[in-house]
Amino acid sequence: MKERSTLWKERVENATRTHSLTELYRGDHWTQSRRLTAAAAKAGFDAQLWVASAGLGLQPVSAMAPSYAATFSTRHADSVASSAADGVQWWQHLQEGVGRATLPGLGQGGPVLLVLSEVYAKAMEAELRALGAVASEALMVGGVEEIPGIQRVASDAGLRHALGGTLTSLNVRMAASWLQHCDDRRLTSPAANDSWRKWAASTSKPEQHNREPMSDEEVVAFIKEQITSSPGISRTRLLRALRDSGRACEQSRFAGLFIRTRGKQ
C-alpha cells in the first residue's frame, strides 16, 4: 500500500497539465457542493469549500491538480483500496504527502460542516476523531457512525422528494437545507437542531422504486448519450444515474451492455 501511494503521489506532483478543482469535477454532487458556500453565507458564515479526495487528500477548491480517477468505493474500477482497512492506510499516506490541511487544523479555525459518504468516512475515521476532540462546532451529514465531538445527521433517502436531485447529491442537499435552519452563526445550536429535526420528520417519505424496464437498445442508447457528454464516467456511476432517472436495468446485464458499447467506439 505504501509503495502504491508513494508512486501515486509522485505522478500527481510531477504532472505537467493541471486544472483547478472547480474545473476538474463534474456531476450533480459537485454542482450542489459549490452552492454550499452561498448557503453558508446566507446563514452568516464566512465559508471556504474543501475537497476530501481519494486522489489528492484534503484540498481547497482553488487547488490545481491533474485529471485523475480515484475513489474509496471498493467495488469501483478506480478504487484505490480493496478493503476499508486499505482505505484508512491510503488516506493517511495521501495526507502525509499531498494533503494541504487536516480536519483538526480546520476545526481549530472555526465551525466545520462535513458532507461524507460511508466509505469516505471510514477511510477518514482517525482524522474525524481527532477533529471531534478539538472542534468548537462540527456537523457531519452522512458518514457511517457517531463520533464524539461531531454532531451527525444520517443520510435520509426519504427527503429526496423534497430536496430533489440524485442520491449521489442527497447529502449535500441535506447540508444546504440544514444551513437554512441555522441562526446566529451557530452550526449546531439547539435551535437549529430542533428546527431541522421537526422539518425532516414532517417531510421524509419512504421511497418507492417503481422503475421502468428498458430494452437492450434503450440501455445502449442511454450509455452512448452519457459517455459522449462525460467520456470518463464509470460504469457504476452510469448505472446509478440510470436508476436515479427512474429506469431499471439489472446490474450484470448493464455491465455486459456497457462493455459491449464501449468496445464498439
Tab-separated table of C-alpha atoms in Angstrom:
chain	number	residue	atom	x	y	z
A	1	MET	CA	0.000	0.000	0.000
A	2	LYS	CA	2.744	2.486	0.913
A	3	GLU	CA	4.626	1.783	-2.331
A	4	ARG	CA	1.463	2.282	-4.384
A	5	SER	CA	0.577	5.517	-2.619
A	6	THR	CA	4.130	6.813	-2.992
A	7	LEU	CA	4.051	6.138	-6.731
A	8	TRP	CA	0.644	7.802	-6.977
A	9	LYS	CA	1.851	10.913	-5.154
A	10	GLU	CA	4.896	11.174	-7.430
A	11	ARG	CA	2.683	11.054	-10.501
A	12	VAL	CA	0.378	13.734	-9.098
A	13	GLU	CA	3.273	16.009	-8.159
A	14	ASN	CA	5.084	15.551	-11.499
A	15	ALA	CA	2.055	16.064	-13.725
A	16	THR	CA	2.599	18.925	-16.169
A	17	ARG	CA	-1.007	19.594	-17.131
A	18	THR	CA	-3.250	20.676	-14.276
A	19	HIS	CA	-6.655	22.244	-13.760
A	20	SER	CA	-8.381	23.966	-10.859
A	21	LEU	CA	-10.651	21.622	-8.934
A	22	THR	CA	-13.621	23.814	-9.854
A	23	GLU	CA	-12.984	22.871	-13.498
A	24	LEU	CA	-11.955	19.274	-12.875
A	25	TYR	CA	-15.044	17.920	-11.092
A	26	ARG	CA	-18.430	17.332	-12.725
A	27	GLY	CA	-21.866	15.970	-11.846
A	28	ASP	CA	-24.800	16.824	-9.623
A	29	HIS	CA	-22.899	16.201	-6.370
A	30	TRP	CA	-20.203	18.691	-7.321
A	31	THR	CA	-22.675	21.285	-8.602
A	32	GLN	CA	-24.506	21.206	-5.281
A	33	SER	CA	-21.229	21.271	-3.331
A	34	ARG	CA	-20.212	24.532	-4.965
A	35	ARG	CA	-23.545	26.039	-3.943
A	36	LEU	CA	-22.915	25.221	-0.289
A	37	THR	CA	-20.719	28.285	0.194
A	38	ALA	CA	-23.597	30.539	-0.875
A	39	ALA	CA	-25.959	28.709	1.501
A	40	ALA	CA	-23.423	29.119	4.303
A	41	ALA	CA	-23.048	32.825	3.559
A	42	LYS	CA	-26.812	33.301	3.821
A	43	ALA	CA	-26.651	31.657	7.246
A	44	GLY	CA	-23.991	34.153	8.354
A	45	PHE	CA	-20.854	32.039	7.918
A	46	ASP	CA	-17.652	33.037	6.139
A	47	ALA	CA	-17.218	29.651	4.476
A	48	GLN	CA	-14.448	28.034	2.451
A	49	LEU	CA	-15.019	24.885	0.414
A	50	TRP	CA	-12.568	21.993	0.782
A	51	VAL	CA	-12.477	18.677	-1.062
A	52	ALA	CA	-11.775	15.297	0.543
A	53	SER	CA	-10.284	13.416	-2.396
A	54	ALA	CA	-9.158	9.788	-2.668
A	55	GLY	CA	-6.537	11.007	-5.110
A	56	LEU	CA	-5.414	14.300	-3.569
A	57	GLY	CA	-6.204	14.218	0.150
A	58	LEU	CA	-7.748	17.307	1.704
A	59	GLN	CA	-7.558	20.227	-0.729
A	60	PRO	CA	-9.057	23.737	-1.032
A	61	VAL	CA	-11.354	24.070	-4.011
A	62	SER	CA	-8.905	26.581	-5.526
A	63	ALA	CA	-6.126	23.956	-5.731
A	64	MET	CA	-4.672	22.841	-9.054
A	65	ALA	CA	-4.459	19.148	-9.946
A	66	PRO	CA	-4.123	16.839	-12.946
A	67	SER	CA	-7.061	14.879	-14.294
A	68	TYR	CA	-7.335	11.668	-12.311
A	69	ALA	CA	-9.722	8.881	-11.326
A	70	ALA	CA	-9.739	7.590	-7.735
A	71	THR	CA	-12.326	6.547	-5.168
A	72	PHE	CA	-12.586	4.648	-1.881
A	73	SER	CA	-15.547	2.597	-3.147
A	74	THR	CA	-14.029	-0.879	-3.163
A	75	ARG	CA	-16.201	-2.302	-5.967
A	76	HIS	CA	-15.372	0.565	-8.310
A	77	ALA	CA	-12.937	0.181	-11.228
A	78	ASP	CA	-11.000	3.236	-9.994
A	79	SER	CA	-10.842	2.143	-6.359
A	80	VAL	CA	-7.595	2.894	-4.511
A	81	ALA	CA	-8.308	0.250	-1.870
A	82	SER	CA	-9.571	-3.326	-1.768
A	83	SER	CA	-10.913	-3.055	1.799
A	84	ALA	CA	-11.894	-0.476	4.403
A	85	ALA	CA	-8.562	-1.043	6.184
A	86	ASP	CA	-6.675	-0.327	2.969
A	87	GLY	CA	-8.670	2.877	2.587
A	88	VAL	CA	-7.574	4.041	6.029
A	89	GLN	CA	-3.910	3.460	5.175
A	90	TRP	CA	-4.238	5.118	1.773
A	91	TRP	CA	-5.798	8.274	3.258
A	92	GLN	CA	-3.062	8.515	5.872
A	93	HIS	CA	-0.270	8.197	3.289
A	94	LEU	CA	-2.030	10.629	0.959
A	95	GLN	CA	-2.427	13.257	3.640
A	96	GLU	CA	1.228	12.937	4.609
A	97	GLY	CA	2.265	13.537	1.008
A	98	VAL	CA	-0.083	15.876	-0.870
A	99	GLY	CA	-2.831	16.916	1.573
A	100	ARG	CA	-2.965	20.669	2.131
A	101	ALA	CA	-4.599	20.587	5.566
A	102	THR	CA	-6.006	18.265	8.215
A	103	LEU	CA	-9.508	18.192	9.663
A	104	PRO	CA	-8.280	19.047	13.183
A	105	GLY	CA	-6.422	22.027	11.711
A	106	LEU	CA	-9.585	23.280	10.038
A	107	GLY	CA	-11.587	22.613	13.186
A	108	GLN	CA	-9.362	24.888	15.234
A	109	GLY	CA	-10.195	27.751	12.881
A	110	GLY	CA	-13.971	27.656	13.252
A	111	PRO	CA	-17.103	25.557	12.669
A	112	VAL	CA	-16.738	22.639	10.265
A	113	LEU	CA	-19.525	21.202	8.108
A	114	LEU	CA	-18.679	17.768	6.687
A	115	VAL	CA	-20.541	16.005	3.885
A	116	LEU	CA	-19.278	12.429	3.605
A	117	SER	CA	-20.397	9.089	2.220
A	118	GLU	CA	-19.953	5.956	4.322
A	119	VAL	CA	-16.812	4.764	2.519
A	120	TYR	CA	-15.057	8.138	2.789
A	121	ALA	CA	-15.985	8.495	6.456
A	122	LYS	CA	-14.483	5.060	7.132
A	123	ALA	CA	-11.233	5.981	5.387
A	124	MET	CA	-11.011	9.278	7.300
A	125	GLU	CA	-12.094	7.918	10.695
A	126	ALA	CA	-8.863	8.707	12.582
A	127	GLU	CA	-8.880	12.289	11.340
A	128	LEU	CA	-12.580	12.656	12.127
A	129	ARG	CA	-11.989	11.540	15.714
A	130	ALA	CA	-9.116	13.999	16.012
A	131	LEU	CA	-11.405	16.743	14.698
A	132	GLY	CA	-14.064	15.878	17.257
A	133	ALA	CA	-11.509	16.315	20.041
A	134	VAL	CA	-10.632	19.918	19.095
A	135	ALA	CA	-13.532	21.449	17.116
A	136	SER	CA	-15.711	24.119	18.691
A	137	GLU	CA	-18.544	23.076	16.348
A	138	ALA	CA	-18.606	20.219	13.849
A	139	LEU	CA	-21.534	18.762	11.927
A	140	MET	CA	-21.335	15.706	9.668
A	141	VAL	CA	-24.068	14.958	7.145
A	142	GLY	CA	-23.905	11.313	6.073
A	143	GLY	CA	-20.965	9.352	7.441
A	144	VAL	CA	-21.235	5.919	8.973
A	145	GLU	CA	-21.258	6.244	12.776
A	146	GLU	CA	-21.449	8.667	15.682
A	147	ILE	CA	-18.141	10.315	16.591
A	148	PRO	CA	-17.606	12.164	19.896
A	149	GLY	CA	-17.460	15.914	19.362
A	150	ILE	CA	-19.170	15.772	15.950
A	151	GLN	CA	-22.936	16.026	15.585
A	152	ARG	CA	-24.128	13.640	12.890
A	153	VAL	CA	-27.152	13.862	10.593
A	154	ALA	CA	-27.611	10.475	8.937
A	155	SER	CA	-28.427	10.342	5.249
A	156	ASP	CA	-32.182	10.071	4.680
A	157	ALA	CA	-33.359	8.997	1.217
A	158	GLY	CA	-36.895	9.883	2.272
A	159	LEU	CA	-36.002	13.576	1.923
A	160	ARG	CA	-35.135	13.298	-1.758
A	161	HIS	CA	-38.677	14.003	-2.920
A	162	ALA	CA	-38.466	17.388	-1.142
A	163	LEU	CA	-34.824	18.236	-1.871
A	164	GLY	CA	-34.680	16.874	-5.428
A	165	GLY	CA	-31.632	15.629	-7.290
A	166	THR	CA	-29.960	12.238	-7.374
A	167	LEU	CA	-28.980	10.040	-4.445
A	168	THR	CA	-25.327	10.975	-5.042
A	169	SER	CA	-26.073	14.600	-4.187
A	170	LEU	CA	-28.561	13.937	-1.378
A	171	ASN	CA	-26.125	14.527	1.494
A	172	VAL	CA	-25.019	17.853	0.003
A	173	ARG	CA	-28.618	18.967	-0.441
A	174	MET	CA	-29.339	17.955	3.153
A	175	ALA	CA	-26.385	20.057	4.319
A	176	ALA	CA	-27.699	23.081	2.408
A	177	SER	CA	-31.128	22.548	3.939
A	178	TRP	CA	-29.615	22.323	7.427
A	179	LEU	CA	-27.926	25.700	6.911
A	180	GLN	CA	-31.333	27.233	6.264
A	181	HIS	CA	-32.279	26.301	9.834
A	182	CYS	CA	-29.212	27.935	11.416
A	183	ASP	CA	-29.399	31.242	13.304
A	184	ASP	CA	-26.821	33.491	14.954
A	185	ARG	CA	-23.897	31.873	13.091
A	186	ARG	CA	-24.292	28.697	15.101
A	187	LEU	CA	-23.954	25.448	13.192
A	188	THR	CA	-25.098	23.013	15.864
A	189	SER	CA	-27.208	25.128	18.190
A	190	PRO	CA	-30.172	23.506	19.968
A	191	ALA	CA	-32.470	25.785	17.956
A	192	ALA	CA	-31.007	24.662	14.610
A	193	ASN	CA	-31.119	21.026	15.661
A	194	ASP	CA	-34.735	21.242	16.825
A	195	SER	CA	-35.853	23.150	13.719
A	196	TRP	CA	-34.188	20.664	11.366
A	197	ARG	CA	-35.483	17.573	13.175
A	198	LYS	CA	-39.048	18.829	13.111
A	199	TRP	CA	-38.833	19.691	9.413
A	200	ALA	CA	-37.229	16.366	8.463
A	201	ALA	CA	-39.703	14.309	10.491
A	202	SER	CA	-42.662	16.007	8.825
A	203	THR	CA	-41.145	15.859	5.336
A	204	SER	CA	-39.424	12.466	4.994
A	205	LYS	CA	-41.289	9.884	2.911
A	206	PRO	CA	-40.085	6.337	2.150
A	207	GLU	CA	-39.015	5.969	-1.462
A	208	GLN	CA	-40.877	3.573	-3.715
A	209	HIS	CA	-38.803	2.177	-6.554
A	210	ASN	CA	-41.172	1.573	-9.447
A	211	ARG	CA	-38.548	1.858	-12.150
A	212	GLU	CA	-39.420	1.490	-15.820
A	213	PRO	CA	-37.829	-1.554	-17.534
A	214	MET	CA	-35.650	-0.880	-20.585
A	215	SER	CA	-34.818	-2.881	-23.692
A	216	ASP	CA	-31.190	-3.554	-24.629
A	217	GLU	CA	-31.441	-0.944	-27.381
A	218	GLU	CA	-32.683	1.693	-24.940
A	219	VAL	CA	-29.900	0.919	-22.459
A	220	VAL	CA	-27.257	1.121	-25.197
A	221	ALA	CA	-28.674	4.459	-26.380
A	222	PHE	CA	-28.530	5.780	-22.822
A	223	ILE	CA	-24.920	4.624	-22.415
A	224	LYS	CA	-23.853	6.236	-25.712
A	225	GLU	CA	-25.504	9.525	-24.792
A	226	GLN	CA	-23.909	9.648	-21.350
A	227	ILE	CA	-20.353	8.694	-22.363
A	228	THR	CA	-20.483	11.266	-25.155
A	229	SER	CA	-21.189	14.045	-22.659
A	230	SER	CA	-18.979	12.556	-19.892
A	231	PRO	CA	-16.240	10.426	-21.546
A	232	GLY	CA	-14.607	9.375	-18.283
A	233	ILE	CA	-17.759	8.310	-16.437
A	234	SER	CA	-17.524	4.916	-14.749
A	235	ARG	CA	-19.925	2.019	-15.241
A	236	THR	CA	-21.019	2.224	-11.593
A	237	ARG	CA	-21.870	5.910	-11.767
A	238	LEU	CA	-23.627	5.421	-15.086
A	239	LEU	CA	-25.866	2.655	-13.709
A	240	ARG	CA	-26.659	4.802	-10.688
A	241	ALA	CA	-27.623	7.694	-12.958
A	242	LEU	CA	-29.893	5.410	-14.987
A	243	ARG	CA	-31.658	4.140	-11.871
A	244	ASP	CA	-31.914	7.620	-10.381
A	245	SER	CA	-33.746	8.660	-13.558
A	246	GLY	CA	-36.498	6.142	-12.749
A	247	ARG	CA	-35.455	3.409	-15.163
A	248	ALA	CA	-34.381	-0.173	-14.462
A	249	CYS	CA	-31.622	-2.489	-15.623
A	250	GLU	CA	-30.142	-5.468	-13.762
A	251	GLN	CA	-26.506	-4.901	-12.801
A	252	SER	CA	-24.854	-7.798	-14.685
A	253	ARG	CA	-26.918	-7.061	-17.806
A	254	PHE	CA	-25.932	-3.415	-17.676
A	255	ALA	CA	-22.262	-4.382	-17.256
A	256	GLY	CA	-22.352	-6.514	-20.405
A	257	LEU	CA	-24.054	-3.795	-22.441
A	258	PHE	CA	-21.639	-1.171	-21.135
A	259	ILE	CA	-18.571	-3.224	-22.085
A	260	ARG	CA	-20.030	-4.039	-25.499
A	261	THR	CA	-20.914	-0.413	-26.185
A	262	ARG	CA	-17.525	0.944	-25.136
A	263	GLY	CA	-15.783	-1.704	-27.238
A	264	LYS	CA	-17.571	-0.543	-30.386
A	265	GLN	CA	-16.491	3.079	-30.014
